[in-house]
């Protein structure tokens, strides 16, 4: 319930361009379907707000988008979602320039990439243990948006952050923040972090994140307290309320979230929707006492009531 919301707010606080996110208690024809996380689509309105320009080329990275250069490749795992130029010439140039970076040197990378957007992405994925991403064995779950041939990396899909991707995280370290394999399989990480200047910036982002999470338990509990009644009343939740409570209490030798899923209800029972219904109600808190809204910290400031 909380991973995705917290992850996007942490990314936003660090300066990354990310979708808006909030909670909603979903009713369809008067029937409660449960507590959902609403995440903004990376489409025209997002691009207009974050870039003041929605005419560029937008690519969505599916499984296998490692950004390794392959001669004559059409890079089919990077699906073009918008933009009039369908040649993928800008994408091919980005990948070529990235892979041609001289060892430990910038080369021409700053002409084709907002490097800081990638360094922030690295730092958050490392600190939050998010390996269902470019950092993991699937190399996916991000967007690349190009305006006049220069790309910005846009993070996506954080429901498996905070170590939720099971065993795909064993080899991660500060300078090799990858879930498995070797850095050669992740040229974006390998080549950028090989540059001294970029590595220092990345270190600063990691430090900023760690310092900012000093009061994390307090921030987290504010959100958990707010949504707990809705979790309890959710008729289609994947876990019991007891599992919800135990999932954020530290335990020695705690099993991963994927291990715990063996005891979860059948996922196929969760209602699926082809489109968002028109009568979706935004979350309304029940009578649980006066919630101290004036004490809310920045991480929860965008929750809709």
JSON list of N, CA and C in Angstrom, two decimals, residues 176-220:
[
{"chain": "A", "resi": 176, "resn": "UNK", "atom": "N", "xyz": [28.39, -0.23, -7.08]},
{"chain": "A", "resi": 176, "resn": "UNK", "atom": "CA", "xyz": [27.81, -1.22, -8.00]},
{"chain": "A", "resi": 176, "resn": "UNK", "atom": "C", "xyz": [26.38, -1.49, -7.55]},
{"chain": "A", "resi": 177, "resn": "UNK", "atom": "N", "xyz": [25.49, -0.50, -7.71]},
{"chain": "A", "resi": 177, "resn": "UNK", "atom": "CA", "xyz": [24.12, -0.62, -7.19]},
{"chain": "A", "resi": 177, "resn": "UNK", "atom": "C", "xyz": [23.22, -1.44, -8.12]},
{"chain": "A", "resi": 178, "resn": "UNK", "atom": "N", "xyz": [23.59, -2.70, -8.30]},
{"chain": "A", "resi": 178, "resn": "UNK", "atom": "CA", "xyz": [22.87, -3.58, -9.21]},
{"chain": "A", "resi": 178, "resn": "UNK", "atom": "C", "xyz": [22.40, -4.82, -8.47]},
{"chain": "A", "resi": 179, "resn": "UNK", "atom": "N", "xyz": [21.30, -5.40, -8.94]},
{"chain": "A", "resi": 179, "resn": "UNK", "atom": "CA", "xyz": [20.72, -6.54, -8.26]},
{"chain": "A", "resi": 179, "resn": "UNK", "atom": "C", "xyz": [21.47, -7.83, -8.46]},
{"chain": "A", "resi": 180, "resn": "UNK", "atom": "N", "xyz": [22.07, -7.97, -9.62]},
{"chain": "A", "resi": 180, "resn": "UNK", "atom": "CA", "xyz": [22.83, -9.18, -9.91]},
{"chain": "A", "resi": 180, "resn": "UNK", "atom": "C", "xyz": [23.68, -8.95, -11.14]},
{"chain": "A", "resi": 181, "resn": "UNK", "atom": "N", "xyz": [24.55, -9.91, -11.46]},
{"chain": "A", "resi": 181, "resn": "UNK", "atom": "CA", "xyz": [25.39, -9.78, -12.64]},
{"chain": "A", "resi": 181, "resn": "UNK", "atom": "C", "xyz": [26.57, -8.86, -12.42]},
{"chain": "A", "resi": 182, "resn": "UNK", "atom": "N", "xyz": [27.08, -8.30, -13.52]},
{"chain": "A", "resi": 182, "resn": "UNK", "atom": "CA", "xyz": [28.24, -7.41, -13.47]},
{"chain": "A", "resi": 182, "resn": "UNK", "atom": "C", "xyz": [27.87, -6.06, -14.06]},
{"chain": "A", "resi": 183, "resn": "UNK", "atom": "N", "xyz": [28.69, -5.06, -13.78]},
{"chain": "A", "resi": 183, "resn": "UNK", "atom": "CA", "xyz": [28.43, -3.72, -14.28]},
{"chain": "A", "resi": 183, "resn": "UNK", "atom": "C", "xyz": [28.43, -3.66, -15.80]},
{"chain": "A", "resi": 184, "resn": "UNK", "atom": "N", "xyz": [29.13, -4.57, -16.46]},
{"chain": "A", "resi": 184, "resn": "UNK", "atom": "CA", "xyz": [29.15, -4.57, -17.93]},
{"chain": "A", "resi": 184, "resn": "UNK", "atom": "C", "xyz": [27.75, -4.71, -18.51]},
{"chain": "A", "resi": 185, "resn": "UNK", "atom": "N", "xyz": [26.83, -5.27, -17.74]},
{"chain": "A", "resi": 185, "resn": "UNK", "atom": "CA", "xyz": [25.46, -5.45, -18.22]},
{"chain": "A", "resi": 185, "resn": "UNK", "atom": "C", "xyz": [24.62, -4.20, -18.04]},
{"chain": "A", "resi": 186, "resn": "UNK", "atom": "N", "xyz": [25.18, -3.17, -17.37]},
{"chain": "A", "resi": 186, "resn": "UNK", "atom": "CA", "xyz": [24.45, -1.94, -17.07]},
{"chain": "A", "resi": 186, "resn": "UNK", "atom": "C", "xyz": [25.29, -0.73, -17.48]},
{"chain": "A", "resi": 187, "resn": "UNK", "atom": "N", "xyz": [25.45, -0.48, -18.78]},
{"chain": "A", "resi": 187, "resn": "UNK", "atom": "CA", "xyz": [26.36, 0.59, -19.21]},
{"chain": "A", "resi": 187, "resn": "UNK", "atom": "C", "xyz": [25.98, 1.98, -18.69]},
{"chain": "A", "resi": 188, "resn": "UNK", "atom": "N", "xyz": [24.70, 2.23, -18.46]},
{"chain": "A", "resi": 188, "resn": "UNK", "atom": "CA", "xyz": [24.32, 3.55, -17.94]},
{"chain": "A", "resi": 188, "resn": "UNK", "atom": "C", "xyz": [24.94, 3.79, -16.57]},
{"chain": "A", "resi": 189, "resn": "UNK", "atom": "N", "xyz": [24.87, 2.77, -15.71]},
{"chain": "A", "resi": 189, "resn": "UNK", "atom": "CA", "xyz": [25.47, 2.90, -14.37]},
{"chain": "A", "resi": 189, "resn": "UNK", "atom": "C", "xyz": [26.99, 2.86, -14.46]},
{"chain": "A", "resi": 190, "resn": "UNK", "atom": "N", "xyz": [27.51, 1.88, -15.17]},
{"chain": "A", "resi": 190, "resn": "UNK", "atom": "CA", "xyz": [28.96, 1.70, -15.23]},
{"chain": "A", "resi": 190, "resn": "UNK", "atom": "C", "xyz": [29.67, 2.94, -15.76]},
{"chain": "A", "resi": 191, "resn": "UNK", "atom": "N", "xyz": [29.21, 3.47, -16.88]},
{"chain": "A", "resi": 191, "resn": "UNK", "atom": "CA", "xyz": [29.94, 4.55, -17.53]},
{"chain": "A", "resi": 191, "resn": "UNK", "atom": "C", "xyz": [29.77, 5.89, -16.82]},
{"chain": "A", "resi": 192, "resn": "UNK", "atom": "N", "xyz": [28.60, 6.14, -16.27]},
{"chain": "A", "resi": 192, "resn": "UNK", "atom": "CA", "xyz": [28.41, 7.41, -15.56]},
{"chain": "A", "resi": 192, "resn": "UNK", "atom": "C", "xyz": [29.17, 7.42, -14.24]},
{"chain": "A", "resi": 193, "resn": "UNK", "atom": "N", "xyz": [29.10, 6.34, -13.48]},
{"chain": "A", "resi": 193, "resn": "UNK", "atom": "CA", "xyz": [29.77, 6.32, -12.17]},
{"chain": "A", "resi": 193, "resn": "UNK", "atom": "C", "xyz": [31.28, 6.17, -12.29]},
{"chain": "A", "resi": 194, "resn": "UNK", "atom": "N", "xyz": [31.78, 5.89, -13.48]},
{"chain": "A", "resi": 194, "resn": "UNK", "atom": "CA", "xyz": [33.22, 5.84, -13.69]},
{"chain": "A", "resi": 194, "resn": "UNK", "atom": "C", "xyz": [33.82, 7.24, -13.80]},
{"chain": "A", "resi": 195, "resn": "UNK", "atom": "N", "xyz": [32.98, 8.25, -14.00]},
{"chain": "A", "resi": 195, "resn": "UNK", "atom": "CA", "xyz": [33.45, 9.64, -14.10]},
{"chain": "A", "resi": 195, "resn": "UNK", "atom": "C", "xyz": [33.50, 10.23, -12.69]},
{"chain": "A", "resi": 196, "resn": "UNK", "atom": "N", "xyz": [34.65, 10.71, -12.29]},
{"chain": "A", "resi": 196, "resn": "UNK", "atom": "CA", "xyz": [34.83, 11.19, -10.91]},
{"chain": "A", "resi": 196, "resn": "UNK", "atom": "C", "xyz": [33.78, 12.23, -10.52]},
{"chain": "A", "resi": 197, "resn": "UNK", "atom": "N", "xyz": [33.55, 13.20, -11.38]},
{"chain": "A", "resi": 197, "resn": "UNK", "atom": "CA", "xyz": [32.60, 14.27, -11.06]},
{"chain": "A", "resi": 197, "resn": "UNK", "atom": "C", "xyz": [31.19, 13.71, -10.84]},
{"chain": "A", "resi": 198, "resn": "UNK", "atom": "N", "xyz": [30.78, 12.79, -11.69]},
{"chain": "A", "resi": 198, "resn": "UNK", "atom": "CA", "xyz": [29.45, 12.20, -11.56]},
{"chain": "A", "resi": 198, "resn": "UNK", "atom": "C", "xyz": [29.34, 11.33, -10.32]},
{"chain": "A", "resi": 199, "resn": "UNK", "atom": "N", "xyz": [30.42, 10.63, -10.00]},
{"chain": "A", "resi": 199, "resn": "UNK", "atom": "CA", "xyz": [30.40, 9.76, -8.83]},
{"chain": "A", "resi": 199, "resn": "UNK", "atom": "C", "xyz": [30.24, 10.59, -7.55]},
{"chain": "A", "resi": 200, "resn": "UNK", "atom": "N", "xyz": [30.87, 11.74, -7.49]},
{"chain": "A", "resi": 200, "resn": "UNK", "atom": "CA", "xyz": [30.74, 12.62, -6.32]},
{"chain": "A", "resi": 200, "resn": "UNK", "atom": "C", "xyz": [29.30, 13.13, -6.21]},
{"chain": "A", "resi": 201, "resn": "UNK", "atom": "N", "xyz": [28.71, 13.52, -7.33]},
{"chain": "A", "resi": 201, "resn": "UNK", "atom": "CA", "xyz": [27.32, 13.98, -7.31]},
{"chain": "A", "resi": 201, "resn": "UNK", "atom": "C", "xyz": [26.40, 12.87, -6.84]},
{"chain": "A", "resi": 202, "resn": "UNK", "atom": "N", "xyz": [26.63, 11.66, -7.34]},
{"chain": "A", "resi": 202, "resn": "UNK", "atom": "CA", "xyz": [25.84, 10.50, -6.92]},
{"chain": "A", "resi": 202, "resn": "UNK", "atom": "C", "xyz": [26.00, 10.25, -5.42]},
{"chain": "A", "resi": 203, "resn": "UNK", "atom": "N", "xyz": [27.23, 10.33, -4.91]},
{"chain": "A", "resi": 203, "resn": "UNK", "atom": "CA", "xyz": [27.46, 10.16, -3.48]},
{"chain": "A", "resi": 203, "resn": "UNK", "atom": "C", "xyz": [26.69, 11.21, -2.68]},
{"chain": "A", "resi": 204, "resn": "UNK", "atom": "N", "xyz": [26.67, 12.45, -3.18]},
{"chain": "A", "resi": 204, "resn": "UNK", "atom": "CA", "xyz": [25.94, 13.51, -2.48]},
{"chain": "A", "resi": 204, "resn": "UNK", "atom": "C", "xyz": [24.45, 13.22, -2.45]},
{"chain": "A", "resi": 205, "resn": "UNK", "atom": "N", "xyz": [23.91, 12.69, -3.56]},
{"chain": "A", "resi": 205, "resn": "UNK", "atom": "CA", "xyz": [22.49, 12.34, -3.58]},
{"chain": "A", "resi": 205, "resn": "UNK", "atom": "C", "xyz": [22.19, 11.23, -2.57]},
{"chain": "A", "resi": 206, "resn": "UNK", "atom": "N", "xyz": [23.06, 10.24, -2.50]},
{"chain": "A", "resi": 206, "resn": "UNK", "atom": "CA", "xyz": [22.87, 9.15, -1.53]},
{"chain": "A", "resi": 206, "resn": "UNK", "atom": "C", "xyz": [22.90, 9.71, -0.11]},
{"chain": "A", "resi": 207, "resn": "UNK", "atom": "N", "xyz": [23.86, 10.57, 0.17]},
{"chain": "A", "resi": 207, "resn": "UNK", "atom": "CA", "xyz": [23.95, 11.17, 1.51]},
{"chain": "A", "resi": 207, "resn": "UNK", "atom": "C", "xyz": [22.70, 12.00, 1.82]},
{"chain": "A", "resi": 208, "resn": "UNK", "atom": "N", "xyz": [22.24, 12.78, 0.83]},
{"chain": "A", "resi": 208, "resn": "UNK", "atom": "CA", "xyz": [21.04, 13.59, 1.04]},
{"chain": "A", "resi": 208, "resn": "UNK", "atom": "C", "xyz": [19.83, 12.71, 1.35]},
{"chain": "A", "resi": 209, "resn": "UNK", "atom": "N", "xyz": [19.73, 11.59, 0.66]},
{"chain": "A", "resi": 209, "resn": "UNK", "atom": "CA", "xyz": [18.63, 10.65, 0.91]},
{"chain": "A", "resi": 209, "resn": "UNK", "atom": "C", "xyz": [18.72, 10.07, 2.31]},
{"chain": "A", "resi": 210, "resn": "UNK", "atom": "N", "xyz": [19.90, 9.60, 2.68]},
{"chain": "A", "resi": 210, "resn": "UNK", "atom": "CA", "xyz": [20.07, 8.98, 4.00]},
{"chain": "A", "resi": 210, "resn": "UNK", "atom": "C", "xyz": [19.78, 9.99, 5.10]},
{"chain": "A", "resi": 211, "resn": "UNK", "atom": "N", "xyz": [20.29, 11.22, 4.94]},
{"chain": "A", "resi": 211, "resn": "UNK", "atom": "CA", "xyz": [20.03, 12.26, 5.94]},
{"chain": "A", "resi": 211, "resn": "UNK", "atom": "C", "xyz": [18.54, 12.59, 5.99]},
{"chain": "A", "resi": 212, "resn": "UNK", "atom": "N", "xyz": [17.91, 12.64, 4.83]},
{"chain": "A", "resi": 212, "resn": "UNK", "atom": "CA", "xyz": [16.49, 12.98, 4.78]},
{"chain": "A", "resi": 212, "resn": "UNK", "atom": "C", "xyz": [15.59, 11.92, 5.37]},
{"chain": "A", "resi": 213, "resn": "UNK", "atom": "N", "xyz": [16.10, 10.69, 5.43]},
{"chain": "A", "resi": 213, "resn": "UNK", "atom": "CA", "xyz": [15.32, 9.58, 5.97]},
{"chain": "A", "resi": 213, "resn": "UNK", "atom": "C", "xyz": [15.56, 9.38, 7.47]},
{"chain": "A", "resi": 214, "resn": "UNK", "atom": "N", "xyz": [16.22, 10.34, 8.10]},
{"chain": "A", "resi": 214, "resn": "UNK", "atom": "CA", "xyz": [16.51, 10.21, 9.53]},
{"chain": "A", "resi": 214, "resn": "UNK", "atom": "C", "xyz": [15.24, 10.03, 10.35]},
{"chain": "A", "resi": 215, "resn": "UNK", "atom": "N", "xyz": [14.18, 10.75, 9.97]},
{"chain": "A", "resi": 215, "resn": "UNK", "atom": "CA", "xyz": [12.91, 10.65, 10.68]},
{"chain": "A", "resi": 215, "resn": "UNK", "atom": "C", "xyz": [11.90, 9.81, 9.91]},
{"chain": "A", "resi": 216, "resn": "UNK", "atom": "N", "xyz": [12.41, 8.85, 9.18]},
{"chain": "A", "resi": 216, "resn": "UNK", "atom": "CA", "xyz": [11.57, 8.06, 8.28]},
{"chain": "A", "resi": 216, "resn": "UNK", "atom": "C", "xyz": [10.44, 7.34, 9.02]},
{"chain": "A", "resi": 217, "resn": "UNK", "atom": "N", "xyz": [10.75, 6.77, 10.18]},
{"chain": "A", "resi": 217, "resn": "UNK", "atom": "CA", "xyz": [9.73, 6.01, 10.91]},
{"chain": "A", "resi": 217, "resn": "UNK", "atom": "C", "xyz": [8.54, 6.90, 11.26]},
{"chain": "A", "resi": 218, "resn": "UNK", "atom": "N", "xyz": [8.81, 8.12, 11.69]},
{"chain": "A", "resi": 218, "resn": "UNK", "atom": "CA", "xyz": [7.73, 9.06, 12.03]},
{"chain": "A", "resi": 218, "resn": "UNK", "atom": "C", "xyz": [6.90, 9.38, 10.79]},
{"chain": "A", "resi": 219, "resn": "UNK", "atom": "N", "xyz": [7.58, 9.68, 9.68]},
{"chain": "A", "resi": 219, "resn": "UNK", "atom": "CA", "xyz": [6.88, 10.00, 8.44]},
{"chain": "A", "resi": 219, "resn": "UNK", "atom": "C", "xyz": [6.03, 8.81, 8.00]},
{"chain": "A", "resi": 220, "resn": "UNK", "atom": "N", "xyz": [6.62, 7.64, 8.05]},
{"chain": "A", "resi": 220, "resn": "UNK", "atom": "CA", "xyz": [5.93, 6.43, 7.61]},
{"chain": "A", "resi": 220, "resn": "UNK", "atom": "C", "xyz": [4.68, 6.18, 8.45]}
]
